[in-house]
Tab-separated table of C-alpha atoms in Angstrom:
chain	number	residue	atom	x	y	z
B	1	MET	CA	129.291	100.772	40.322
B	2	GLU	CA	130.937	99.884	37.022
B	3	LEU	CA	134.498	100.026	35.675
B	4	ARG	CA	133.718	103.131	33.630
B	5	HIS	CA	132.876	104.984	36.873
B	6	LEU	CA	136.325	104.064	38.184
B	7	ARG	CA	137.916	105.313	34.944
B	8	TYR	CA	136.088	108.649	35.234
B	9	TYR	CA	137.136	109.080	38.864
B	10	ALA	CA	140.771	108.136	38.250
B	11	ALA	CA	140.988	110.647	35.405
B	12	VAL	CA	139.657	113.485	37.588
B	13	VAL	CA	142.115	112.644	40.397
B	14	GLU	CA	145.092	112.413	38.033
B	15	GLU	CA	144.249	115.630	36.179
B	16	GLN	CA	143.173	117.440	39.376
B	17	SER	CA	140.492	119.098	37.280
B	18	PHE	CA	137.075	118.140	35.918
B	19	THR	CA	137.731	120.210	32.798
B	20	LYS	CA	141.062	118.560	31.980
B	21	ALA	CA	139.674	115.100	32.812
B	22	ALA	CA	136.730	115.644	30.483
B	23	GLU	CA	139.136	116.611	27.684
B	24	LYS	CA	141.225	113.512	28.361
B	25	LEU	CA	138.128	111.300	28.246
B	26	PHE	CA	136.726	113.100	25.151
B	27	ILE	CA	133.437	113.889	26.894
B	28	ALA	CA	131.672	117.045	28.059
B	29	GLN	CA	132.301	118.269	31.594
B	30	PRO	CA	128.674	118.368	32.894
B	31	PRO	CA	128.037	114.624	32.280
B	32	LEU	CA	131.385	113.781	33.905
B	33	SER	CA	130.518	115.865	36.967
B	34	ARG	CA	127.147	114.088	37.208
B	35	GLN	CA	128.835	110.674	37.107
B	36	ILE	CA	131.203	111.637	39.947
B	37	GLN	CA	128.289	113.009	41.976
B	38	ASN	CA	126.401	109.752	41.419
B	39	LEU	CA	129.490	107.823	42.535
B	40	GLU	CA	129.728	109.866	45.747
B	41	ALA	CA	126.019	109.319	46.375
B	42	GLU	CA	126.411	105.564	45.876
B	43	LEU	CA	129.390	105.410	48.263
B	44	GLY	CA	127.790	107.789	50.730
B	45	ILE	CA	131.025	109.763	51.138
B	46	GLN	CA	132.710	112.885	49.788
B	47	LEU	CA	135.615	112.036	47.473
B	48	PHE	CA	136.941	115.556	46.838
B	49	GLU	CA	137.585	118.528	49.084
B	50	ARG	CA	135.072	121.142	48.023
B	51	GLY	CA	136.528	124.434	46.789
B	52	SER	CA	140.134	123.203	46.537
B	53	ARG	CA	142.212	124.490	43.607
B	54	PRO	CA	143.741	122.385	42.196
B	55	LEU	CA	141.257	119.652	43.011
B	56	LYS	CA	142.267	117.481	45.980
B	57	THR	CA	140.876	114.191	47.228
B	58	THR	CA	139.638	113.583	50.758
B	59	GLU	CA	141.368	110.853	52.760
B	60	ALA	CA	138.611	108.437	51.756
B	61	GLY	CA	138.870	109.635	48.185
B	62	GLN	CA	142.609	108.892	48.054
B	63	PHE	CA	142.012	105.396	49.451
B	64	PHE	CA	139.304	104.802	46.854
B	65	TYR	CA	141.586	106.095	44.064
B	66	GLN	CA	144.433	103.734	44.970
B	67	HIS	CA	142.163	100.697	44.884
B	68	ALA	CA	140.338	101.911	41.770
B	69	VAL	CA	143.668	102.084	39.905
B	70	LYS	CA	144.485	98.515	40.962
B	71	LEU	CA	141.095	97.259	39.789
B	72	LEU	CA	141.428	99.047	36.443
B	73	SER	CA	144.911	97.635	35.970
B	74	ASN	CA	143.692	94.116	36.749
B	75	ALA	CA	140.732	94.493	34.395
B	76	GLU	CA	142.989	95.700	31.560
B	77	GLU	CA	145.402	92.793	32.158
B	78	ILE	CA	142.549	90.297	32.037
B	79	LYS	CA	141.226	91.889	28.862
B	80	THR	CA	144.636	91.836	27.148
B	81	MET	CA	145.347	88.219	28.095
B	82	THR	CA	141.927	87.104	26.940
B	83	GLN	CA	142.351	88.892	23.615
B	84	ARG	CA	145.715	87.200	23.082
B	85	ILE	CA	144.151	83.801	23.688
B	86	GLY	CA	141.515	84.497	21.060
B	87	LEU	CA	143.639	86.161	18.396
B	88	VAL	CA	141.467	84.687	15.635
B	89	GLU	CA	139.611	87.729	14.263
B	90	LYS	CA	135.956	87.790	15.178
B	91	THR	CA	133.291	89.704	13.299
B	92	ILE	CA	130.030	91.219	14.500
B	93	THR	CA	127.642	92.476	11.829
B	94	MET	CA	125.099	95.160	12.674
B	95	GLY	CA	122.024	96.188	10.727
B	96	PHE	CA	120.621	99.677	11.204
B	97	VAL	CA	118.004	102.037	9.809
B	98	GLY	CA	119.593	105.105	8.222
B	99	SER	CA	117.897	107.729	10.396
B	100	LEU	CA	119.755	106.472	13.476
B	101	LEU	CA	123.006	107.846	12.058
B	102	TYR	CA	121.742	111.336	12.933
B	103	GLY	CA	121.435	110.347	16.600
B	104	PHE	CA	123.794	108.578	18.982
B	105	LEU	CA	124.463	105.415	16.981
B	106	PRO	CA	127.791	106.696	15.538
B	107	LYS	CA	129.051	107.510	19.066
B	108	ILE	CA	127.952	104.085	20.303
B	109	ILE	CA	129.691	102.237	17.463
B	110	TYR	CA	132.844	104.343	17.832
B	111	LEU	CA	133.025	103.636	21.580
B	112	PHE	CA	132.374	99.939	20.994
B	113	ARG	CA	135.214	99.859	18.437
B	114	GLN	CA	137.630	101.507	20.877
B	115	GLN	CA	136.798	98.970	23.552
B	116	HIS	CA	137.199	96.023	21.150
B	117	PRO	CA	140.119	96.866	18.829
B	118	ASN	CA	140.505	93.205	17.773
B	119	LEU	CA	136.863	92.864	16.788
B	120	LYS	CA	135.850	93.425	13.182
B	121	ILE	CA	132.615	95.404	12.994
B	122	GLU	CA	130.528	95.506	9.830
B	123	LEU	CA	127.587	97.903	9.380
B	124	ILE	CA	124.751	97.302	6.931
B	125	GLU	CA	121.877	99.722	6.355
B	126	MET	CA	118.551	97.880	6.174
B	127	SER	CA	114.933	98.322	7.213
B	128	THR	CA	113.698	97.010	10.555
B	129	LYS	CA	111.679	94.340	8.756
B	130	ASP	CA	114.722	93.154	6.805
B	131	GLN	CA	116.755	93.067	10.020
B	132	ILE	CA	114.429	90.418	11.482
B	133	SER	CA	114.917	88.014	8.579
B	134	ALA	CA	118.667	88.805	8.470
B	135	LEU	CA	118.997	87.924	12.156
B	136	LYS	CA	117.152	84.630	11.704
B	137	GLU	CA	119.298	83.746	8.688
B	138	GLY	CA	122.548	84.672	10.472
B	139	ARG	CA	123.459	87.492	8.069
B	140	ILE	CA	123.635	90.014	10.932
B	141	ASP	CA	124.197	89.638	14.680
B	142	VAL	CA	122.312	92.677	15.937
B	143	GLY	CA	119.824	95.164	14.510
B	144	PHE	CA	118.988	98.778	15.381
B	145	GLY	CA	115.494	99.773	14.242
B	146	ARG	CA	112.392	101.815	15.007
B	147	LEU	CA	109.453	99.450	14.459
B	148	ARG	CA	107.666	97.106	16.856
B	149	ILE	CA	107.951	93.854	14.895
B	150	SER	CA	107.482	90.709	16.978
B	151	ASP	CA	108.987	87.307	16.207
B	152	PRO	CA	109.473	84.423	18.668
B	153	ALA	CA	113.031	83.862	17.411
B	154	ILE	CA	114.047	87.476	18.075
B	155	ARG	CA	114.541	89.378	21.303
B	156	ARG	CA	113.682	93.034	20.971
B	157	VAL	CA	114.916	95.553	23.578
B	158	LEU	CA	113.536	99.094	23.779
B	159	LEU	CA	116.543	101.382	24.204
B	160	ARG	CA	114.650	104.675	24.389
B	161	GLU	CA	111.831	106.684	22.839
B	162	GLU	CA	112.928	109.622	20.717
B	163	PRO	CA	110.621	112.670	20.510
B	164	LEU	CA	109.229	113.607	17.097
B	165	MET	CA	109.453	117.091	15.603
B	166	LEU	CA	107.862	118.969	12.734
B	167	ALA	CA	110.154	120.315	10.016
B	168	ALA	CA	108.682	123.481	8.491
B	169	HIS	CA	109.786	126.375	6.283
B	170	SER	CA	110.868	129.452	8.256
B	171	SER	CA	108.127	131.509	6.548
B	172	HIS	CA	105.328	129.266	7.848
B	173	PRO	CA	103.429	130.561	10.920
B	174	PHE	CA	104.217	127.310	12.760
B	175	SER	CA	107.886	128.322	12.767
B	176	GLN	CA	106.982	131.107	15.183
B	177	GLN	CA	105.388	128.673	17.649
B	178	LYS	CA	108.575	127.810	19.517
B	179	GLU	CA	106.693	125.949	22.251
B	180	GLY	CA	105.430	123.449	19.696
B	181	VAL	CA	102.375	122.203	17.798
B	182	TYR	CA	99.918	119.327	18.064
B	183	LEU	CA	99.178	116.730	15.400
B	184	ALA	CA	95.674	118.178	15.116
B	185	ASP	CA	97.222	121.503	14.099
B	186	ILE	CA	98.999	120.008	11.078
B	187	VAL	CA	96.442	117.455	9.872
B	188	ASP	CA	95.406	119.637	6.906
B	189	GLU	CA	98.949	120.624	5.879
B	190	ASN	CA	100.923	119.165	2.979
B	191	LEU	CA	103.058	116.500	4.642
B	192	PHE	CA	105.955	114.523	3.233
B	193	LEU	CA	106.469	111.005	4.562
B	194	TYR	CA	109.574	108.873	4.149
B	195	PRO	CA	110.747	106.366	3.162
B	196	SER	CA	108.433	105.267	0.382
B	197	MET	CA	109.633	101.647	0.413
B	198	PRO	CA	109.707	99.003	1.872
B	199	LYS	CA	106.729	98.682	4.242
B	200	PRO	CA	106.318	98.678	7.194
B	201	ASN	CA	108.625	101.610	7.886
B	202	PHE	CA	108.720	105.092	9.450
B	203	THR	CA	105.977	106.177	7.054
B	204	THR	CA	103.773	103.440	8.514
B	205	GLN	CA	104.601	104.653	12.023
B	206	VAL	CA	103.588	108.254	11.266
B	207	ARG	CA	100.318	107.168	9.623
B	208	GLN	CA	99.493	105.039	12.673
B	209	LEU	CA	100.252	107.964	14.971
B	210	PHE	CA	97.660	110.133	13.231
B	211	SER	CA	95.166	107.263	13.275
B	212	GLU	CA	95.638	106.695	17.018
B	213	HIS	CA	94.693	110.344	17.572
B	214	GLY	CA	91.565	109.994	15.442
B	215	LEU	CA	93.051	112.143	12.679
B	216	ASP	CA	92.866	111.528	8.939
B	217	PRO	CA	95.388	113.661	7.027
B	218	LYS	CA	94.528	113.944	3.330
B	219	ASN	CA	97.592	115.705	1.916
B	220	LEU	CA	100.292	113.067	2.315
B	221	LYS	CA	103.055	112.357	-0.152
B	222	GLU	CA	105.675	109.641	0.239
B	223	VAL	CA	109.258	110.283	-0.871
B	224	ARG	CA	112.347	108.107	-1.031
B	225	GLU	CA	114.396	109.345	1.936
B	226	ILE	CA	114.656	111.880	4.741
B	227	GLN	CA	117.098	114.221	2.961
B	228	LEU	CA	114.730	114.532	0.002
B	229	ALA	CA	111.766	115.183	2.292
B	230	LEU	CA	113.611	117.935	4.199
B	231	GLY	CA	114.931	119.472	0.993
B	232	LEU	CA	111.355	119.793	-0.251
B	233	VAL	CA	110.330	121.358	3.067
B	234	ALA	CA	113.179	123.875	2.731
B	235	ALA	CA	111.804	124.691	-0.733
B	236	GLY	CA	108.442	125.566	0.821
B	237	GLU	CA	106.612	122.571	-0.655
B	238	GLY	CA	105.208	121.260	2.624
B	239	MET	CA	106.176	119.844	6.034
B	240	CYS	CA	107.646	116.643	7.410
B	241	ILE	CA	107.596	114.767	10.724
B	242	VAL	CA	111.060	113.586	11.772
B	243	PRO	CA	112.838	112.192	14.868
B	244	ALA	CA	114.426	114.930	16.998
B	245	SER	CA	117.944	113.772	16.069
B	246	ALA	CA	117.260	114.829	12.457
B	247	ARG	CA	117.808	118.432	13.580
B	248	THR	CA	121.446	117.882	12.645
B	249	ILE	CA	120.283	118.065	8.994
B	250	GLN	CA	120.392	121.758	8.178
B	251	PHE	CA	118.957	123.563	5.156
B	252	SER	CA	118.413	127.289	4.714
B	253	HIS	CA	114.947	128.359	5.882
B	254	LEU	CA	114.336	125.005	7.626
B	255	ASN	CA	113.032	125.069	11.205
B	256	TYR	CA	112.295	122.222	13.631
B	257	ILE	CA	109.301	122.530	15.973
B	258	PRO	CA	108.426	120.173	18.867
B	259	ILE	CA	105.280	118.050	18.534
B	260	LEU	CA	103.454	118.261	21.850
B	261	ASP	CA	101.307	115.105	21.782
B	262	ASN	CA	102.531	112.672	24.457
B	263	ALA	CA	102.575	109.729	22.043
B	264	ALA	CA	104.595	111.613	19.414
B	265	VAL	CA	107.738	109.534	19.852
B	266	SER	CA	109.687	107.089	17.747
B	267	PRO	CA	110.986	104.061	19.678
B	268	ILE	CA	114.519	102.827	19.117
B	269	PHE	CA	114.954	99.071	19.442
B	270	LEU	CA	117.908	96.737	19.505
B	271	ALA	CA	117.119	93.262	18.168
B	272	ILE	CA	119.160	90.091	18.714
B	273	ARG	CA	118.517	86.370	18.365
B	274	SER	CA	116.575	85.111	21.383
B	275	MET	CA	119.252	82.661	22.516
B	276	ASP	CA	122.274	84.896	21.806
B	277	GLU	CA	124.252	85.433	25.026
B	278	SER	CA	127.521	86.515	23.392
B	279	GLU	CA	129.933	88.570	25.493
B	280	TYR	CA	130.075	91.091	22.643
B	281	ILE	CA	126.316	91.635	22.773
B	282	ARG	CA	126.514	92.344	26.495
B	283	SER	CA	129.431	94.692	25.878
B	284	LEU	CA	127.465	96.482	23.152
B	285	PHE	CA	124.685	97.176	25.636
B	286	ASP	CA	127.294	98.595	28.033
B	287	SER	CA	128.521	100.945	25.287
B	288	ILE	CA	124.959	102.055	24.548
B	289	TYR	CA	124.154	102.896	28.147
B	290	GLN	CA	127.530	104.549	28.668
B	291	VAL	CA	126.783	106.967	25.824
B	292	TYR	CA	123.255	107.540	27.172
B	293	ASP	CA	124.689	108.326	30.619
B	294	LEU	CA	127.156	110.834	29.225
B	295	GLU	CA	124.496	112.468	27.058
B	296	ALA	CA	121.966	112.537	29.961
B	297	ILE	CA	119.487	110.443	27.926
B	298	LYS	CA	116.723	108.806	29.963
B	299	TYR	CA	116.319	105.030	29.592
B	300	ASP	CA	115.318	101.879	31.436
B	301	ARG	CA	118.288	99.535	31.433
B	302	ALA	CA	117.498	96.042	30.156
B	303	VAL	CA	118.792	93.033	32.068
B	304	ILE	CA	121.221	91.276	29.733
C-alpha cells in the first residue's frame, strides 16, 4: 500500500462517486476503479457498500478513510517542512530519446513536476549512447533510452517493452490485415529506418531484429527522423517499423499494423549512475510506476 492509493481512496469517499473522483484526480475512471479494487483485495475487506447511490463507505471503510486522511495530512506536512528546509533550488537534468515523447514520458514528467514544485527539471534530447557518456560526465542525472548499452558505471533499469508496429499506406494489402503481419512478410518491402545518425540507435535495433529471425531485408533506406519516415510512408514510398506509441502521429492514408513476432518489441530503459541513491531518483521511479498503473501498463517493478 502506498500514499497514492490513500489519495485515490480519499477522493472517491469525498466525491461519493468514482466518476467525479476520477475527474478530480485527472485520470480515467477504469484505472481508478482497478486501484480501489486492488486496495480492497490487499486489505481483505469491502470498503464501499455495493449498489449505493451516492456511494457510501462500509463501517470499516469509514474507519480506513479517517486514518488515511490523517496519514496524508502528516505526509504533506512532512513534505512541506522538508522543502522549506531545503529552499535552495535543486536541478535534475534528464536525457531522453525523441520517440519516447509519443508515449508516456510526457505524463511521467508532468506528474513528477507536480509532486516536486520546487525542483527545477531540465530535459535534453539525446541518443541512448550519448546519455551514457553524459551520465558519467555529470551533464545529466537520468536517461530514458531504448538501447541495451552496458557500462559498469551506469545502472540500467528496464521499465517495459513496447510492442513494434508496421506503418503502411492505406492502399497496401497489409493495411487490410488487421490482426497483424510477421517480419518475414515484409522482408522484401521497401522499408524506411530512422534515425540515420548516430549509431547505435533504433535503426540498429531494427536491423538486429531482422537478423535474429534469420532475415536479410535488401530494400532498406535510412532517413533522419521518425516524422520524415512516416511522411514518406503516407506518400506511398514504402513502410516503416515504429514503436506502438508512434500511432499518435497521424497522416492521411497512414495505417498502423501489429507485428506478430514475439521478439518484435522495443525496450525502454532508465539509466542512472550506479551509486546514485538520490531521493529524487526514487521519487521519479514512483511517478513512472504510478503512470503505468493508471494506464494499465504491465511492468516488473525494480527495487530502488
